[in-house]
Tab-separated table of C-alpha atoms in Angstrom:
chain	number	residue	atom	x	y	z
T	6	GLU	CA	-15.364	65.858	64.131
T	7	LEU	CA	-11.820	65.040	65.172
T	8	LYS	CA	-9.571	64.066	62.269
T	9	VAL	CA	-6.123	62.565	62.590
T	10	GLU	CA	-4.069	62.552	59.414
T	11	GLN	CA	-0.738	60.858	58.894
T	12	ASN	CA	1.667	61.642	56.106
T	13	PRO	CA	2.959	59.766	54.243
T	14	LEU	CA	0.801	56.636	54.305
T	15	PHE	CA	3.564	54.565	52.726
T	16	LEU	CA	7.294	55.101	53.071
T	17	SER	CA	10.020	53.062	51.483
T	18	MET	CA	13.238	53.788	53.292
T	19	GLN	CA	16.842	53.048	52.500
T	20	GLU	CA	19.035	51.715	55.256
T	21	GLU	CA	21.053	54.291	57.163
T	22	LYS	CA	19.033	57.258	55.885
T	23	ASN	CA	16.797	59.562	57.942
T	24	TYR	CA	13.057	60.052	57.559
T	25	THR	CA	10.147	61.843	59.234
T	26	ILE	CA	6.491	60.902	59.597
T	27	TYR	CA	3.945	63.611	60.275
T	28	CYS	CA	0.735	63.447	62.293
T	29	ASN	CA	-1.732	66.327	62.080
T	30	TYR	CA	-4.920	66.513	64.107
T	31	SER	CA	-7.878	68.819	63.918
T	32	THR	CA	-8.780	69.654	67.508
T	33	THR	CA	-7.017	70.668	70.676
T	34	SER	CA	-5.356	67.821	72.497
T	35	ASP	CA	-2.608	67.607	75.060
T	36	ARG	CA	-2.136	63.889	74.655
T	37	LEU	CA	-0.620	62.172	71.674
T	38	TYR	CA	0.469	58.562	71.384
T	39	TRP	CA	2.589	56.649	68.896
T	40	TYR	CA	2.099	52.935	68.390
T	41	ARG	CA	3.824	50.337	66.241
T	42	GLN	CA	2.069	47.395	64.612
T	43	ASP	CA	3.800	44.473	62.927
T	44	PRO	CA	1.819	42.501	60.317
T	45	GLY	CA	-0.815	40.322	61.943
T	46	LYS	CA	0.117	41.576	65.389
T	47	SER	CA	-1.410	43.951	67.884
T	48	LEU	CA	-0.299	47.470	68.728
T	49	GLU	CA	2.800	48.187	70.766
T	50	SER	CA	3.077	51.500	72.570
T	51	LEU	CA	6.135	53.548	71.570
T	52	PHE	CA	5.700	57.041	72.983
T	53	VAL	CA	3.297	59.096	75.051
T	54	LEU	CA	3.579	62.862	74.561
T	55	LEU	CA	1.747	64.930	77.134
T	56	SER	CA	2.610	68.575	76.608
T	57	ASN	CA	3.599	71.151	74.068
T	58	GLY	CA	7.241	70.799	73.160
T	59	ALA	CA	7.505	67.261	74.520
T	60	VAL	CA	10.256	65.202	72.923
T	61	LYS	CA	10.940	61.542	73.559
T	62	GLN	CA	13.589	59.264	72.088
T	63	GLU	CA	14.054	55.547	72.047
T	64	GLY	CA	16.839	54.089	69.961
T	65	ARG	CA	16.545	55.330	66.378
T	66	LEU	CA	13.081	56.843	66.921
T	67	MET	CA	12.333	60.318	68.240
T	68	ALA	CA	8.857	61.787	68.663
T	69	SER	CA	7.899	65.399	69.274
T	70	LEU	CA	4.688	67.316	69.865
T	71	ASP	CA	3.663	70.859	68.930
T	72	THR	CA	0.182	71.361	70.360
T	73	LYS	CA	-0.146	74.849	68.921
T	74	ALA	CA	0.406	73.563	65.392
T	75	ARG	CA	-1.534	70.362	66.231
T	76	LEU	CA	1.381	68.395	64.839
T	77	SER	CA	3.511	65.509	65.987
T	78	THR	CA	6.507	64.104	64.170
T	79	LEU	CA	8.209	60.743	64.383
T	80	HIS	CA	11.799	60.991	63.213
T	81	ILE	CA	13.745	57.924	62.170
T	82	THR	CA	17.511	58.106	62.270
T	83	ALA	CA	19.629	55.731	60.183
T	84	ALA	CA	16.825	53.341	59.293
T	85	VAL	CA	17.385	49.628	59.773
T	86	HIS	CA	15.335	46.655	58.609
T	87	ASP	CA	13.783	45.880	61.989
T	88	LEU	CA	11.971	49.225	61.909
T	89	SER	CA	9.764	47.947	59.083
T	90	ALA	CA	6.186	48.081	60.443
T	91	THR	CA	3.086	50.267	60.449
T	92	TYR	CA	3.209	53.262	62.775
T	93	PHE	CA	0.068	54.888	64.133
T	94	CYS	CA	-0.396	58.150	65.919
T	95	ALA	CA	-3.416	58.593	68.173
T	96	VAL	CA	-4.882	61.658	69.796
T	97	ALA	CA	-6.956	61.770	72.973
T	98	PRO	CA	-8.670	65.155	73.290
T	99	ASP	CA	-11.005	63.779	75.933
T	100	VAL	CA	-9.942	61.589	78.760
T	101	ASP	CA	-10.957	58.331	77.152
T	102	ASP	CA	-11.582	59.128	73.509
T	103	MET	CA	-8.521	57.938	71.580
T	104	ARG	CA	-8.660	58.440	67.819
T	105	PHE	CA	-6.122	56.870	65.512
T	106	GLY	CA	-4.662	57.957	62.212
T	107	ALA	CA	-4.720	55.610	59.233
T	108	GLY	CA	-1.137	54.548	59.841
T	109	THR	CA	2.146	54.904	57.969
T	110	ARG	CA	3.523	51.688	56.539
T	111	LEU	CA	7.309	51.754	56.622
T	112	THR	CA	9.499	49.416	54.632
T	113	VAL	CA	13.269	49.480	54.928
T	114	LYS	CA	15.175	48.251	51.916
T	115	PRO	CA	18.890	47.494	51.802
X	13	ASP	CA	1.576	36.599	81.400
X	14	THR	CA	0.310	39.932	82.723
X	15	GLY	CA	-0.759	41.471	79.395
X	16	VAL	CA	-4.185	41.832	77.799
X	17	SER	CA	-5.463	38.543	76.430
X	18	GLN	CA	-8.204	37.855	73.908
X	19	ASP	CA	-10.008	34.702	72.921
X	20	PRO	CA	-10.386	33.347	70.343
X	21	ARG	CA	-7.568	34.652	68.182
X	22	HIS	CA	-9.341	33.705	64.986
X	23	LYS	CA	-13.002	33.100	64.229
X	24	ILE	CA	-14.580	32.078	60.946
X	25	THR	CA	-18.352	32.160	60.855
X	26	LYS	CA	-21.138	32.089	58.342
X	27	ARG	CA	-23.240	35.135	57.671
X	28	GLY	CA	-26.180	35.334	60.032
X	29	GLN	CA	-24.504	33.501	62.907
X	30	ASN	CA	-23.792	35.052	66.293
X	31	VAL	CA	-20.254	35.314	67.648
X	32	THR	CA	-18.837	36.256	71.038
X	33	PHE	CA	-15.328	37.407	71.845
X	34	ARG	CA	-13.676	37.633	75.234
X	35	CYS	CA	-11.087	40.046	76.578
X	36	ASP	CA	-9.177	39.761	79.839
X	37	PRO	CA	-7.531	43.079	80.728
X	38	ILE	CA	-4.458	43.703	82.821
X	39	SER	CA	-5.696	42.945	86.311
X	40	GLU	CA	-5.249	46.333	87.953
X	41	HIS	CA	-6.715	48.288	85.021
X	42	ASN	CA	-10.224	49.629	85.549
X	43	ARG	CA	-10.777	50.818	81.978
X	44	LEU	CA	-11.390	48.511	79.054
X	45	TYR	CA	-11.844	49.437	75.406
X	46	TRP	CA	-13.005	47.685	72.257
X	47	TYR	CA	-11.805	48.712	68.794
X	48	ARG	CA	-12.350	47.410	65.295
X	49	GLN	CA	-9.559	47.485	62.731
X	50	THR	CA	-10.004	46.779	59.039
X	51	LEU	CA	-7.172	46.158	56.617
X	52	GLY	CA	-5.049	49.217	56.002
X	53	GLN	CA	-6.833	51.346	58.591
X	54	GLY	CA	-6.211	52.444	62.129
X	55	PRO	CA	-8.281	51.081	65.003
X	56	GLU	CA	-11.785	52.546	65.274
X	57	PHE	CA	-13.253	53.039	68.717
X	58	LEU	CA	-16.338	50.949	69.496
X	59	THR	CA	-17.003	51.230	73.211
X	60	TYR	CA	-15.373	51.433	76.601
X	61	PHE	CA	-15.992	50.515	80.225
X	62	GLN	CA	-14.907	51.937	83.504
X	63	ASN	CA	-15.168	49.017	85.866
X	64	GLU	CA	-18.522	47.426	84.981
X	65	ALA	CA	-20.127	50.592	83.589
X	66	GLN	CA	-20.280	51.049	79.833
X	67	LEU	CA	-19.603	54.760	79.446
X	68	GLU	CA	-19.506	55.391	75.724
X	69	LYS	CA	-20.582	53.699	72.527
X	70	SER	CA	-19.559	54.694	69.038
X	71	ARG	CA	-22.173	55.123	66.351
X	72	LEU	CA	-20.290	52.302	64.628
X	73	LEU	CA	-21.777	49.999	67.240
X	74	SER	CA	-25.079	49.006	65.686
X	75	ASP	CA	-27.877	47.244	67.537
X	76	ARG	CA	-26.322	43.947	66.501
X	77	PHE	CA	-23.338	44.616	68.733
X	78	SER	CA	-23.423	44.352	72.491
X	79	ALA	CA	-20.664	44.446	75.061
X	80	GLU	CA	-20.599	43.570	78.720
X	81	ARG	CA	-18.125	43.674	81.538
X	82	PRO	CA	-19.682	41.875	84.470
X	83	LYS	CA	-18.021	42.568	87.802
X	84	GLY	CA	-15.572	44.902	86.124
X	85	SER	CA	-13.179	42.159	85.154
X	86	PHE	CA	-13.224	40.442	81.744
X	87	SER	CA	-15.407	41.741	78.920
X	88	THR	CA	-17.341	40.134	76.110
X	89	LEU	CA	-18.276	41.566	72.735
X	90	GLU	CA	-21.149	39.844	70.944
X	91	ILE	CA	-22.126	40.343	67.333
X	92	GLN	CA	-25.535	39.030	66.349
X	93	ARG	CA	-26.584	38.110	62.821
X	94	THR	CA	-23.092	38.679	61.451
X	95	GLU	CA	-22.637	40.330	58.076
X	96	GLN	CA	-19.682	40.177	55.721
X	97	GLY	CA	-18.906	43.793	56.571
X	98	ASP	CA	-18.216	42.717	60.146
X	99	SER	CA	-15.042	40.954	58.997
X	100	ALA	CA	-12.221	42.747	60.788
X	101	MET	CA	-9.736	42.502	63.622
X	102	TYR	CA	-11.386	43.229	66.971
X	103	LEU	CA	-8.920	44.693	69.438
X	104	CYS	CA	-9.288	45.046	73.171
X	105	ALA	CA	-7.223	47.446	75.246
X	106	SER	CA	-7.036	48.299	78.915
X	107	SER	CA	-5.818	51.292	80.830
X	108	PRO	CA	-5.410	52.286	84.452
X	109	GLY	CA	-7.096	55.572	83.552
X	110	VAL	CA	-5.692	59.071	83.330
X	111	LEU	CA	-5.680	59.719	87.058
X	112	ALA	CA	-3.470	56.709	87.612
X	113	GLY	CA	-1.135	57.364	84.722
X	114	VAL	CA	-0.818	58.973	81.318
X	115	GLY	CA	-3.882	57.391	79.742
X	116	GLU	CA	-1.823	54.926	77.780
X	117	GLN	CA	-3.806	51.971	76.493
X	118	TYR	CA	-2.332	48.479	76.336
X	119	PHE	CA	-3.631	46.352	73.507
X	120	GLY	CA	-4.341	42.650	73.325
X	121	PRO	CA	-3.428	40.440	70.354
X	122	GLY	CA	-6.859	40.841	68.757
X	123	THR	CA	-9.513	38.489	67.420
X	124	ARG	CA	-9.644	38.214	63.664
X	125	LEU	CA	-13.218	37.637	62.472
X	126	THR	CA	-13.980	36.357	58.992
X	127	VAL	CA	-17.616	36.205	57.940
X	128	THR	CA	-18.239	34.011	54.909
């Protein structure tokens, strides 16, 4: 059974410092997605990573994918308050079978 | 608004009652998905449609749950004889499919169900 594990599940960040979230998955997949969810809201797509070595950046967030290690990372540079949210990674080993991790709840404190 | 819409946004019902939720996908998307999300967890896949055909159902989808997508447009998710364990956020997503893009799914705002 496919397992998607995120680490850490909770992260309290200080402003202007750097952090990394890890997403490990248990089966081969060439597609990995990162989503953001604000409290009480739906999921917003952040990144789609489609191949080994893929790296994408948007603002203070950068995501990368290592399909051989079955690992994706989401790196946060110089955290700011508006990054506070829950971040999910999702893996799609089959065309339409998207499985989500449990989420990492980020809180940025001044 | 060209995003995925869901109705209602909130539903409170008594145990044993039936409820029905509606999802309107992005118009050019032929794939539609239903997920359930409980507090502190990621979305769990329930079922999905390609056009009007229901192609996969999770084992989470008991006989009390049924989903339809008549004419390949909007979809409905019905829960019969609701139980307190059905309380969750029900999310709908749509996608143009892998052949038309990268398989990215676009999520609606969700329907929050509370069973009392």
